[in-house]
Each structure stands twice: as structure tokens, then as C-alpha cells.
Amino acid sequence: MNQQSALAGSNTARWQGLDGAHHLHPFTNPKDLKQNAARIIESAQGIYLTDSDGNQYLDAMAGLWCVNMGYGREELIEAAHAQMQQLPYYNAFFKTSHPPVAELSALLAKVTPAHMNHTFFTSSGSEANDTVVRMTWRYWDILGKPEKRIIISRKNAYHGSTIAASSLGGMADMHQQGGIIPDIVHVEQPYWFGKRVELGTDLDAGEFGREVAQSIADKIEELGENRVAAFIAEPIQGAGGVIVPPDSYWTEVKKICAQYDILFVADEVICGFGRTGHWFGSDLYDLKPDLMPMAKGLSSGYLPIGGVMVSDKVADVLIDQGGEFNHGYTYSGHPVCAAVAVANIQLMQRENIVEIVHDSTAPYLQKRIRELGDHPLVGEVRGIGMLGAIELVEDKAGYKKFHKDRGVGVICRGHCFDNGLVMRAVGDTMIMSPPLIMQKSDIDTLLERAWKSLDLTLKDLA
Ligand code: PXG
């Protein structure tokens, strides 16, 4: 061992010790972590992470679905540095503003759908969805319909981790710890593969999509349109397992949202900022949402910033009839975060990244990951843009998954790490959301490592 790696090793033990003794991790079983110390990620460049022992990993999750423009981008670092010197903090309460937040608001009006021209800023996607709840309720209140309170969401949706956002979400594990706030209900998700597993047989995609969409209309009828405020959905469910709905689903949901007097909220926290090969998932499916929570890719994850993009329809009511909206955060539109978001969007524009993803890298990623469908462990591969999911199954033809206690997804994730690849496991669904800057040769590396990790997983199961 040379001197440098010996030193790196000792630092690893020190950081693991400090972390284990004092850090409560999000979504982690602390007892498990005690037995297996945390992997310490120390630096990153481009699409690669380096841990404190010098191991490198291709980050096929872009951090946590966010580092879209890759690590180490000088433009973003410089924007933060310059803004720190100029004005590290000021708020946007009390009729004040500052250049970065004004510039960012204008830029967002340009890149989001044409009917959306105002942003309410937050520091995260969860806060954005909390804002959605209050804004939705406020909107109907102003219009003299305070009884319109119920927000319809979907099972297995993820909308964040604050109490309101986790209530909007459809994660049963989260609801078990703390319950959900009133006036939120959940309908089916358009998980075609999951339904085929449940039934143990194939199923017409178009029909399934229309049926699941119809459950939204049924729910509105059951509750009464006069009580329903909004329907919220991710264009493609991310944390739930990259659930790409059948084409018929959004076609039908759009009709339902137009038919009833309710707001439609497209949660773009993952799908936004080029992830699907379009600026927003709403562009991909032509969704025309009334509200659009966003975060993550807004700053490529360099600093925490989120917001709610507000349609003219809602903004007109809030602005012309609403008076003061009693809502806001100390860091709403934080100048350094806003400056980095501006630099990030400008970098995306300068590098034509959305076009490159749409025309070149996403089609290549989608073609290549589908090759994994030939692997004996893989029951389905799906994806759109720079999003992918690989379903690990016991029996391909019979749509049979492994018993969940076998932890096949976790085994596979471990092999991915050991082979220099970060993929996330949602149960036995391996998911990826690689940086948008991936080139075709990077995608080849990803595939090589994924295939090897699947082989090793299969070997473990034998
Ligand atoms: N909406 C969506 C669609 C998300 O994916 C949030 C809201 C909340 O954003 P914040 O910034 O408050 O985390 C998210 C976040 C995972 C994972 O394990 C996914 C998210 C967050 C943490 C973990 O896939 N998505």
C-alpha cells in the first residue's frame, strides 16, 4: 500500500466512525448501518464518484436523480462563488428582491410550458409540494369554493418527505410512520408490469392504461366534483420504480382533467430539466398542468432549490383576487441557489443538452438497456429519455417475482457497487437516472457493468 492510500484508508475509518456515532441518515435502518459502515463519497468529476479509498463509480443515479449536468462544472462553481461575494443572502419577503431570483424567474418562464409564467421558490421538492397543497386550497378558497379540498394522488407515488408531501405521496411505508393529513386520497398507479405480475399473465397495455385512468374519474364521481381540488401525478413515477405508463394512460387522464373542474399538478421534480429528453415531462405528454413542482435538476443538485411553476390561470387568481398569500420560506429564492440555477439552465441551453439527449444519447441508452432483457434474470426493461428500469424476476414467462425476503435487488445493487456502478434498487427493480451529459461510450461502460452485476447476482441465487 502506498503512503497515499494508507492515509486514505485511515481517513475512511475516521469518517465512518464519526458518521456512525453522530449522523442519523435519511431512509436508512440505523442498526444495519452500524454493522456495515457508510461508504464515504469524497469527490466527483463528470459522471464518476470517488470514495475515500479511491474507488471510482459510474454514477448512474446522477446523485439522487439530480446531478444532470455532471460533477465539477466550473460554470456552476463560479456562479456560486461570485454570488457569495456579491450577496450571499437576502430574502424576498417585504417587497424586496434581488437580481438572481429575478433572472431565474424570467428564465423559468421561458423554458417551462408557454402558459406558465410565475414561480414560487422553495429549497426542495418536498417544500414545493407543501406549497402545492396550500396554493391549491388557497386558489379554491379565493374563488369561493372552500369545500374543494380533496387532492387525488396515486399509490406508490413519491412527492417528498414533509408531512404534507408524504401524505400526497402514496408510499405505504411512510404512511405507516405518522399517518397522512386529511383530504388526500390515492388511486391506482399505471404499473403495467406490476399488474401482470399480480395476475401472473400478460395484459393489453392500452386497455390497462385506460382502466387505471378511469379510476381517477370514478374517484371524482364518488367524492363529488364539488369536493375535489386537484389531481397530482409525476409524469413518470420515479422513486416508485420508474413507472412509464402505457401511452393510453395520459391521453385518457388529460380528458378527465379537462372534463372536471379540478387543478392538475404535474410533479416535475424528477422529470423536469431534460430528464425525459424534453425540458419537462409535461412537454413529453403535452400535459398542460396548472401547477408544476420542481427541484433537483433545476440546479443540477449543486445547491438546494425548488419551486412551483404556476400557470397563468392560477396566477391570475392569486395575484388579482388573493391578497397576501401567507406562505414562504427563509430561503425562498435564495440568491446563491438562484444564481447557480441560472448558470445551470444557461449551461443546458449553451450545450443543447436537451436536444442531444432527445436525438442521440437517450435513444442509444434506451436501445442498449433493452439488451438486458435477454438476461435470464430480467423480466422487463423499460424507460424513456435518461430514465431506466430493469425488473428482476424468478420466472420471465410467468411474470413471477422472487420472494421479497431474498432481497435480490439489494444483492444486485451490491454487485453494481463492487463493479463500479451506482444503480438504485426499488425492491427487485433496478433503476437508473444517469447524468444527461453521458456520452455513448459512457453508456457502453454502464451496460458492461450492469450485465456483469446481473451475472453475479444470478450466480449468488443459484
Ligand atoms: N417529488 C418527486 C417526484 C421526487 O422524486 C420529491 C418530490 C421531493 O423532493 P426533495 O427535494 O424534498 O427530496 C422527490 C424526491 C429515491 C429518492 O430514493 C427520491 C427522491 C428523494 C429521495 C430519495 O429514489 N425524490
mmCIF file of N, CA and C in Angstrom, residues 188-296:
data_model
loop_
_atom_site.group_PDB
_atom_site.id
_atom_site.type_symbol
_atom_site.label_atom_id
_atom_site.label_comp_id
_atom_site.label_asym_id
_atom_site.label_seq_id
_atom_site.Cartn_x
_atom_site.Cartn_y
_atom_site.Cartn_z
ATOM 1 N N GLU A 188 -55.208 4.049 -8.138
ATOM 2 C CA GLU A 188 -54.218 3.112 -8.709
ATOM 3 C C GLU A 188 -53.124 3.816 -9.483
ATOM 4 N N GLN A 189 -51.968 3.174 -9.570
ATOM 5 C CA GLN A 189 -50.867 3.675 -10.402
ATOM 6 C C GLN A 189 -50.840 2.870 -11.706
ATOM 7 N N PRO A 190 -50.333 3.467 -12.780
ATOM 8 C CA PRO A 190 -50.330 2.760 -14.076
ATOM 9 C C PRO A 190 -49.115 1.846 -14.231
ATOM 10 N N TYR A 191 -49.006 0.877 -13.310
ATOM 11 C CA TYR A 191 -47.832 -0.007 -13.272
ATOM 12 C C TYR A 191 -48.179 -1.291 -14.010
ATOM 13 N N TRP A 192 -47.954 -1.256 -15.305
ATOM 14 C CA TRP A 192 -48.378 -2.351 -16.188
ATOM 15 C C TRP A 192 -47.665 -3.651 -15.826
ATOM 16 N N PHE A 193 -46.332 -3.587 -15.615
ATOM 17 C CA PHE A 193 -45.593 -4.805 -15.268
ATOM 18 C C PHE A 193 -46.090 -5.367 -13.930
ATOM 19 N N GLY A 194 -46.285 -4.474 -12.960
ATOM 20 C CA GLY A 194 -46.763 -4.891 -11.631
ATOM 21 C C GLY A 194 -48.100 -5.611 -11.728
ATOM 22 N N LYS A 195 -48.968 -5.101 -12.601
ATOM 23 C CA LYS A 195 -50.296 -5.718 -12.752
ATOM 24 C C LYS A 195 -50.156 -7.098 -13.384
ATOM 25 N N ARG A 196 -49.215 -7.225 -14.347
ATOM 26 C CA ARG A 196 -49.022 -8.535 -14.978
ATOM 27 C C ARG A 196 -48.468 -9.537 -13.959
ATOM 28 N N VAL A 197 -47.612 -9.045 -13.060
ATOM 29 C CA VAL A 197 -47.086 -9.917 -12.002
ATOM 30 C C VAL A 197 -48.227 -10.341 -11.075
ATOM 31 N N GLU A 198 -49.055 -9.355 -10.718
ATOM 32 C CA GLU A 198 -50.180 -9.643 -9.817
ATOM 33 C C GLU A 198 -51.094 -10.719 -10.420
ATOM 34 N N LEU A 199 -51.333 -10.600 -11.746
ATOM 35 C CA LEU A 199 -52.238 -11.548 -12.401
ATOM 36 C C LEU A 199 -51.521 -12.804 -12.884
ATOM 37 N N GLY A 200 -50.180 -12.720 -12.976
ATOM 38 C CA GLY A 200 -49.405 -13.854 -13.470
ATOM 39 C C GLY A 200 -49.624 -14.127 -14.945
ATOM 40 N N THR A 201 -50.028 -13.086 -15.677
ATOM 41 C CA THR A 201 -50.308 -13.273 -17.103
ATOM 42 C C THR A 201 -50.151 -11.949 -17.846
ATOM 43 N N ASP A 202 -50.094 -12.041 -19.188
ATOM 44 C CA ASP A 202 -49.964 -10.827 -19.984
ATOM 45 C C ASP A 202 -51.287 -10.063 -19.976
ATOM 46 N N LEU A 203 -51.195 -8.801 -20.417
ATOM 47 C CA LEU A 203 -52.336 -7.907 -20.274
ATOM 48 C C LEU A 203 -52.195 -6.830 -21.338
ATOM 49 N N ASP A 204 -53.277 -6.449 -21.996
ATOM 50 C CA ASP A 204 -53.206 -5.424 -23.028
ATOM 51 C C ASP A 204 -52.855 -4.059 -22.397
ATOM 52 N N ALA A 205 -51.764 -3.470 -22.884
ATOM 53 C CA ALA A 205 -51.260 -2.231 -22.281
ATOM 54 C C ALA A 205 -52.264 -1.089 -22.421
ATOM 55 N N GLY A 206 -52.809 -0.936 -23.628
ATOM 56 C CA GLY A 206 -53.724 0.183 -23.890
ATOM 57 C C GLY A 206 -54.949 0.123 -22.994
ATOM 58 N N GLU A 207 -55.508 -1.064 -22.919
ATOM 59 C CA GLU A 207 -56.704 -1.247 -22.103
ATOM 60 C C GLU A 207 -56.410 -0.968 -20.625
ATOM 61 N N PHE A 208 -55.255 -1.502 -20.176
ATOM 62 C CA PHE A 208 -54.873 -1.304 -18.773
ATOM 63 C C PHE A 208 -54.709 0.193 -18.481
ATOM 64 N N GLY A 209 -54.029 0.910 -19.365
ATOM 65 C CA GLY A 209 -53.816 2.357 -19.168
ATOM 66 C C GLY A 209 -55.136 3.098 -19.045
ATOM 67 N N ARG A 210 -56.072 2.766 -19.935
ATOM 68 C CA ARG A 210 -57.378 3.453 -19.902
ATOM 69 C C ARG A 210 -58.146 3.126 -18.618
ATOM 70 N N GLU A 211 -58.069 1.869 -18.198
ATOM 71 C CA GLU A 211 -58.773 1.444 -16.979
ATOM 72 C C GLU A 211 -58.250 2.193 -15.743
ATOM 73 N N VAL A 212 -56.930 2.265 -15.642
ATOM 74 C CA VAL A 212 -56.339 2.931 -14.474
ATOM 75 C C VAL A 212 -56.670 4.419 -14.486
ATOM 76 N N ALA A 213 -56.651 5.018 -15.677
ATOM 77 C CA ALA A 213 -57.031 6.436 -15.786
ATOM 78 C C ALA A 213 -58.478 6.621 -15.328
ATOM 79 N N GLN A 214 -59.331 5.700 -15.736
ATOM 80 C CA GLN A 214 -60.753 5.800 -15.394
ATOM 81 C C GLN A 214 -60.965 5.800 -13.875
ATOM 82 N N SER A 215 -60.026 5.174 -13.135
ATOM 83 C CA SER A 215 -60.204 5.138 -11.674
ATOM 84 C C SER A 215 -60.132 6.550 -11.073
ATOM 85 N N ILE A 216 -59.499 7.473 -11.786
ATOM 86 C CA ILE A 216 -59.467 8.864 -11.299
ATOM 87 C C ILE A 216 -60.863 9.471 -11.441
ATOM 88 N N ALA A 217 -61.453 9.276 -12.622
ATOM 89 C CA ALA A 217 -62.813 9.801 -12.848
ATOM 90 C C ALA A 217 -63.792 9.168 -11.863
ATOM 91 N N ASP A 218 -63.631 7.853 -11.645
ATOM 92 C CA ASP A 218 -64.531 7.171 -10.702
ATOM 93 C C ASP A 218 -64.414 7.775 -9.306
ATOM 94 N N LYS A 219 -63.176 8.073 -8.924
ATOM 95 C CA LYS A 219 -62.947 8.633 -7.583
ATOM 96 C C LYS A 219 -63.579 10.025 -7.473
ATOM 97 N N ILE A 220 -63.447 10.826 -8.537
ATOM 98 C CA ILE A 220 -64.046 12.170 -8.517
ATOM 99 C C ILE A 220 -65.571 12.044 -8.374
ATOM 100 N N GLU A 221 -66.151 11.115 -9.112
ATOM 101 C CA GLU A 221 -67.615 10.913 -9.040
ATOM 102 C C GLU A 221 -68.022 10.462 -7.638
ATOM 103 N N GLU A 222 -67.223 9.556 -7.078
ATOM 104 C CA GLU A 222 -67.539 9.021 -5.740
ATOM 105 C C GLU A 222 -67.492 10.131 -4.677
ATOM 106 N N LEU A 223 -66.468 10.987 -4.777
ATOM 107 C CA LEU A 223 -66.282 12.023 -3.758
ATOM 108 C C LEU A 223 -67.171 13.237 -4.002
ATOM 109 N N GLY A 224 -67.508 13.453 -5.268
ATOM 110 C CA GLY A 224 -68.245 14.658 -5.666
ATOM 111 C C GLY A 224 -67.258 15.696 -6.189
ATOM 112 N N GLU A 225 -67.492 16.133 -7.423
ATOM 113 C CA GLU A 225 -66.587 17.105 -8.054
ATOM 114 C C GLU A 225 -66.456 18.372 -7.210
ATOM 115 N N ASN A 226 -67.529 18.725 -6.509
ATOM 116 C CA ASN A 226 -67.522 19.957 -5.695
ATOM 117 C C ASN A 226 -66.562 19.870 -4.511
ATOM 118 N N ARG A 227 -66.073 18.647 -4.210
ATOM 119 C CA ARG A 227 -65.143 18.495 -3.080
ATOM 120 C C ARG A 227 -63.705 18.246 -3.531
ATOM 121 N N VAL A 228 -63.495 18.026 -4.819
ATOM 122 C CA VAL A 228 -62.147 17.672 -5.290
ATOM 123 C C VAL A 228 -61.411 18.924 -5.775
ATOM 124 N N ALA A 229 -60.243 19.140 -5.218
ATOM 125 C CA ALA A 229 -59.445 20.330 -5.548
ATOM 126 C C ALA A 229 -58.472 20.066 -6.682
ATOM 127 N N ALA A 230 -57.853 18.884 -6.690
ATOM 128 C CA ALA A 230 -56.755 18.666 -7.640
ATOM 129 C C ALA A 230 -56.423 17.193 -7.791
ATOM 130 N N PHE A 231 -55.764 16.898 -8.895
ATOM 131 C CA PHE A 231 -55.126 15.592 -9.100
ATOM 132 C C PHE A 231 -53.637 15.860 -9.266
ATOM 133 N N ILE A 232 -52.796 15.114 -8.552
ATOM 134 C CA ILE A 232 -51.339 15.298 -8.665
ATOM 135 C C ILE A 232 -50.691 14.000 -9.133
ATOM 136 N N ALA A 233 -49.709 14.129 -10.029
ATOM 137 C CA ALA A 233 -49.003 12.937 -10.510
ATOM 138 C C ALA A 233 -47.644 13.326 -11.077
ATOM 139 N N GLU A 234 -46.696 12.402 -10.930
ATOM 140 C CA GLU A 234 -45.434 12.523 -11.661
ATOM 141 C C GLU A 234 -45.703 12.048 -13.090
ATOM 142 N N PRO A 235 -45.212 12.749 -14.103
ATOM 143 C CA PRO A 235 -45.413 12.261 -15.482
ATOM 144 C C PRO A 235 -44.939 10.814 -15.631
ATOM 145 N N ILE A 236 -43.774 10.527 -15.059
ATOM 146 C CA ILE A 236 -43.289 9.147 -14.930
ATOM 147 C C ILE A 236 -42.922 8.988 -13.460
ATOM 148 N N GLN A 237 -43.495 7.987 -12.790
ATOM 149 C CA GLN A 237 -43.175 7.815 -11.372
ATOM 150 C C GLN A 237 -41.710 7.421 -11.244
ATOM 151 N N GLY A 238 -40.966 8.169 -10.418
ATOM 152 C CA GLY A 238 -39.532 7.927 -10.292
ATOM 153 C C GLY A 238 -39.195 6.959 -9.173
ATOM 154 N N ALA A 239 -39.262 7.461 -7.929
ATOM 155 C CA ALA A 239 -38.854 6.660 -6.776
ATOM 156 C C ALA A 239 -39.703 5.396 -6.631
ATOM 157 N N GLY A 240 -40.900 5.415 -7.201
ATOM 158 C CA GLY A 240 -41.770 4.230 -7.156
ATOM 159 C C GLY A 240 -41.256 3.096 -8.028
ATOM 160 N N GLY A 241 -40.242 3.385 -8.872
ATOM 161 C CA GLY A 241 -39.650 2.326 -9.699
ATOM 162 C C GLY A 241 -39.628 2.646 -11.189
ATOM 163 N N VAL A 242 -39.517 3.927 -11.535
ATOM 164 C CA VAL A 242 -39.523 4.356 -12.947
ATOM 165 C C VAL A 242 -40.687 3.666 -13.680
ATOM 166 N N ILE A 243 -41.875 4.078 -13.300
ATOM 167 C CA ILE A 243 -43.085 3.506 -13.885
ATOM 168 C C ILE A 243 -43.475 4.350 -15.100
ATOM 169 N N VAL A 244 -43.179 3.840 -16.279
ATOM 170 C CA VAL A 244 -43.568 4.531 -17.517
ATOM 171 C C VAL A 244 -44.971 4.037 -17.867
ATOM 172 N N PRO A 245 -45.953 4.938 -17.878
ATOM 173 C CA PRO A 245 -47.321 4.447 -18.121
ATOM 174 C C PRO A 245 -47.537 4.074 -19.585
ATOM 175 N N PRO A 246 -48.484 3.173 -19.853
ATOM 176 C CA PRO A 246 -48.861 2.925 -21.253
ATOM 177 C C PRO A 246 -49.333 4.243 -21.886
ATOM 178 N N ASP A 247 -49.138 4.404 -23.204
ATOM 179 C CA ASP A 247 -49.494 5.664 -23.880
ATOM 180 C C ASP A 247 -50.939 6.086 -23.627
ATOM 181 N N SER A 248 -51.804 5.098 -23.534
ATOM 182 C CA SER A 248 -53.228 5.414 -23.379
ATOM 183 C C SER A 248 -53.519 6.130 -22.053
ATOM 184 N N TYR A 249 -52.635 5.968 -21.086
ATOM 185 C CA TYR A 249 -52.913 6.498 -19.746
ATOM 186 C C TYR A 249 -53.036 8.022 -19.754
ATOM 187 N N TRP A 250 -51.984 8.698 -20.221
ATOM 188 C CA TRP A 250 -52.032 10.170 -20.172
ATOM 189 C C TRP A 250 -53.071 10.728 -21.133
ATOM 190 N N THR A 251 -53.277 10.053 -22.267
ATOM 191 C CA THR A 251 -54.307 10.505 -23.208
ATOM 192 C C THR A 251 -55.650 10.565 -22.479
ATOM 193 N N GLU A 252 -55.913 9.536 -21.711
ATOM 194 C CA GLU A 252 -57.191 9.433 -21.008
ATOM 195 C C GLU A 252 -57.241 10.402 -19.809
ATOM 196 N N VAL A 253 -56.129 10.482 -19.064
ATOM 197 C CA VAL A 253 -56.111 11.352 -17.870
ATOM 198 C C VAL A 253 -56.318 12.809 -18.284
ATOM 199 N N LYS A 254 -55.718 13.188 -19.401
ATOM 200 C CA LYS A 254 -55.889 14.577 -19.880
ATOM 201 C C LYS A 254 -57.367 14.877 -20.121
ATOM 202 N N LYS A 255 -58.068 13.922 -20.709
ATOM 203 C CA LYS A 255 -59.509 14.129 -20.964
ATOM 204 C C LYS A 255 -60.252 14.301 -19.643
ATOM 205 N N ILE A 256 -59.890 13.472 -18.660
ATOM 206 C CA ILE A 256 -60.585 13.517 -17.362
ATOM 207 C C ILE A 256 -60.332 14.859 -16.670
ATOM 208 N N CYS A 257 -59.075 15.308 -16.707
ATOM 209 C CA CYS A 257 -58.745 16.585 -16.055
ATOM 210 C C CYS A 257 -59.467 17.742 -16.745
ATOM 211 N N ALA A 258 -59.670 17.635 -18.058
ATOM 212 C CA ALA A 258 -60.370 18.702 -18.784
ATOM 213 C C ALA A 258 -61.869 18.656 -18.498
ATOM 214 N N GLN A 259 -62.358 17.454 -18.272
ATOM 215 C CA GLN A 259 -63.807 17.262 -18.084
ATOM 216 C C GLN A 259 -64.280 17.811 -16.737
ATOM 217 N N TYR A 260 -63.434 17.694 -15.717
ATOM 218 C CA TYR A 260 -63.835 18.109 -14.372
ATOM 219 C C TYR A 260 -63.149 19.419 -13.986
ATOM 220 N N ASP A 261 -63.806 20.181 -13.117
ATOM 221 C CA ASP A 261 -63.267 21.465 -12.681
ATOM 222 C C ASP A 261 -62.311 21.237 -11.500
ATOM 223 N N ILE A 262 -61.143 20.692 -11.811
ATOM 224 C CA ILE A 262 -60.123 20.456 -10.779
ATOM 225 C C ILE A 262 -58.775 20.935 -11.320
ATOM 226 N N LEU A 263 -57.834 21.187 -10.432
ATOM 227 C CA LEU A 263 -56.487 21.551 -10.890
ATOM 228 C C LEU A 263 -55.702 20.272 -11.178
ATOM 229 N N PHE A 264 -54.807 20.385 -12.142
ATOM 230 C CA PHE A 264 -53.918 19.264 -12.423
ATOM 231 C C PHE A 264 -52.480 19.675 -12.076
ATOM 232 N N VAL A 265 -51.845 18.889 -11.228
ATOM 233 C CA VAL A 265 -50.477 19.187 -10.783
ATOM 234 C C VAL A 265 -49.533 18.120 -11.326
ATOM 235 N N ALA A 266 -48.568 18.546 -12.133
ATOM 236 C CA ALA A 266 -47.554 17.609 -12.649
ATOM 237 C C ALA A 266 -46.287 17.785 -11.817
ATOM 238 N N ASP A 267 -45.944 16.765 -11.042
ATOM 239 C CA ASP A 267 -44.738 16.840 -10.214
ATOM 240 C C ASP A 267 -43.521 16.542 -11.098
ATOM 241 N N GLU A 268 -42.774 17.602 -11.381
ATOM 242 C CA GLU A 268 -41.639 17.520 -12.315
ATOM 243 C C GLU A 268 -40.295 17.453 -11.586
ATOM 244 N N VAL A 269 -40.323 17.092 -10.294
ATOM 245 C CA VAL A 269 -39.082 17.099 -9.517
ATOM 246 C C VAL A 269 -38.031 16.180 -10.158
ATOM 247 N N ILE A 270 -38.466 15.029 -10.668
ATOM 248 C CA ILE A 270 -37.530 14.148 -11.379
ATOM 249 C C ILE A 270 -37.585 14.371 -12.890
ATOM 250 N N CYS A 271 -38.796 14.468 -13.435
ATOM 251 C CA CYS A 271 -38.936 14.503 -14.907
ATOM 252 C C CYS A 271 -38.496 15.824 -15.523
ATOM 253 N N GLY A 272 -38.380 16.877 -14.711
ATOM 254 C CA GLY A 272 -38.044 18.191 -15.248
ATOM 255 C C GLY A 272 -36.594 18.329 -15.678
ATOM 256 N N PHE A 273 -36.336 19.382 -16.421
ATOM 257 C CA PHE A 273 -34.981 19.779 -16.815
ATOM 258 C C PHE A 273 -34.249 18.702 -17.613
ATOM 259 N N GLY A 274 -34.952 18.209 -18.629
ATOM 260 C CA GLY A 274 -34.302 17.394 -19.646
ATOM 261 C C GLY A 274 -34.285 15.905 -19.413
ATOM 262 N N ARG A 275 -34.728 15.479 -18.256
ATOM 263 C CA ARG A 275 -34.604 14.062 -17.879
ATOM 264 C C ARG A 275 -35.262 13.119 -18.902
ATOM 265 N N THR A 276 -36.381 13.557 -19.487
ATOM 266 C CA THR A 276 -37.101 12.670 -20.419
ATOM 267 C C THR A 276 -36.739 12.929 -21.885
ATOM 268 N N GLY A 277 -35.753 13.824 -22.103
ATOM 269 C CA GLY A 277 -35.443 14.190 -23.489
ATOM 270 C C GLY A 277 -36.275 15.380 -23.947
ATOM 271 N N HIS A 278 -37.054 15.925 -23.032
ATOM 272 C CA HIS A 278 -37.801 17.165 -23.248
ATOM 273 C C HIS A 278 -37.492 18.038 -22.042
ATOM 274 N N TRP A 279 -37.770 19.335 -22.139
ATOM 275 C CA TRP A 279 -37.477 20.163 -20.972
ATOM 276 C C TRP A 279 -38.253 19.654 -19.754
ATOM 277 N N PHE A 280 -39.503 19.282 -19.973
ATOM 278 C CA PHE A 280 -40.325 18.776 -18.859
ATOM 279 C C PHE A 280 -41.112 17.542 -19.306
ATOM 280 N N GLY A 281 -41.425 16.695 -18.349
ATOM 281 C CA GLY A 281 -42.271 15.542 -18.648
ATOM 282 C C GLY A 281 -43.607 16.010 -19.209
ATOM 283 N N SER A 282 -44.040 17.183 -18.780
ATOM 284 C CA SER A 282 -45.299 17.745 -19.292
ATOM 285 C C SER A 282 -45.216 18.046 -20.778
ATOM 286 N N ASP A 283 -44.013 18.373 -21.274
ATOM 287 C CA ASP A 283 -43.843 18.576 -22.726
ATOM 288 C C ASP A 283 -43.935 17.233 -23.443
ATOM 289 N N LEU A 284 -43.315 16.223 -22.852
ATOM 290 C CA LEU A 284 -43.338 14.888 -23.464
ATOM 291 C C LEU A 284 -44.774 14.418 -23.702
ATOM 292 N N TYR A 285 -45.627 14.573 -22.682
ATOM 293 C CA TYR A 285 -47.003 14.063 -22.784
ATOM 294 C C TYR A 285 -48.024 15.164 -23.083
ATOM 295 N N ASP A 286 -47.536 16.394 -23.311
ATOM 296 C CA ASP A 286 -48.412 17.540 -23.587
ATOM 297 C C ASP A 286 -49.489 17.684 -22.497
ATOM 298 N N LEU A 287 -49.040 17.816 -21.255
ATOM 299 C CA LEU A 287 -49.966 17.739 -20.122
ATOM 300 C C LEU A 287 -50.635 19.061 -19.725
ATOM 301 N N LYS A 288 -50.026 20.180 -20.050
ATOM 302 C CA LYS A 288 -50.597 21.496 -19.691
ATOM 303 C C LYS A 288 -51.059 21.577 -18.219
ATOM 304 N N PRO A 289 -50.141 21.373 -17.285
ATOM 305 C CA PRO A 289 -50.545 21.390 -15.868
ATOM 306 C C PRO A 289 -50.887 22.798 -15.375
ATOM 307 N N ASP A 290 -51.655 22.839 -14.282
ATOM 308 C CA ASP A 290 -51.950 24.120 -13.634
ATOM 309 C C ASP A 290 -50.819 24.511 -12.691
ATOM 310 N N LEU A 291 -50.200 23.515 -12.056
ATOM 311 C CA LEU A 291 -49.060 23.748 -11.169
ATOM 312 C C LEU A 291 -47.995 22.698 -11.462
ATOM 313 N N MET A 292 -46.742 23.097 -11.297
ATOM 314 C CA MET A 292 -45.658 22.178 -11.629
ATOM 315 C C MET A 292 -44.543 22.300 -10.578
ATOM 316 N N PRO A 293 -44.591 21.477 -9.510
ATOM 317 C CA PRO A 293 -43.472 21.481 -8.559
ATOM 318 C C PRO A 293 -42.207 20.967 -9.238
ATOM 319 N N MET A 294 -41.080 21.556 -8.874
ATOM 320 C CA MET A 294 -39.804 21.155 -9.480
ATOM 321 C C MET A 294 -38.690 21.358 -8.450
ATOM 322 N N ALA A 295 -37.537 20.730 -8.661
ATOM 323 C CA ALA A 295 -36.363 20.864 -7.779
ATOM 324 C C ALA A 295 -35.196 20.184 -8.486
ATOM 325 N N LYS A 296 -34.429 19.403 -7.767
ATOM 326 C CA LYS A 296 -33.344 18.556 -8.319
ATOM 327 C C LYS A 296 -32.594 19.180 -9.505
#
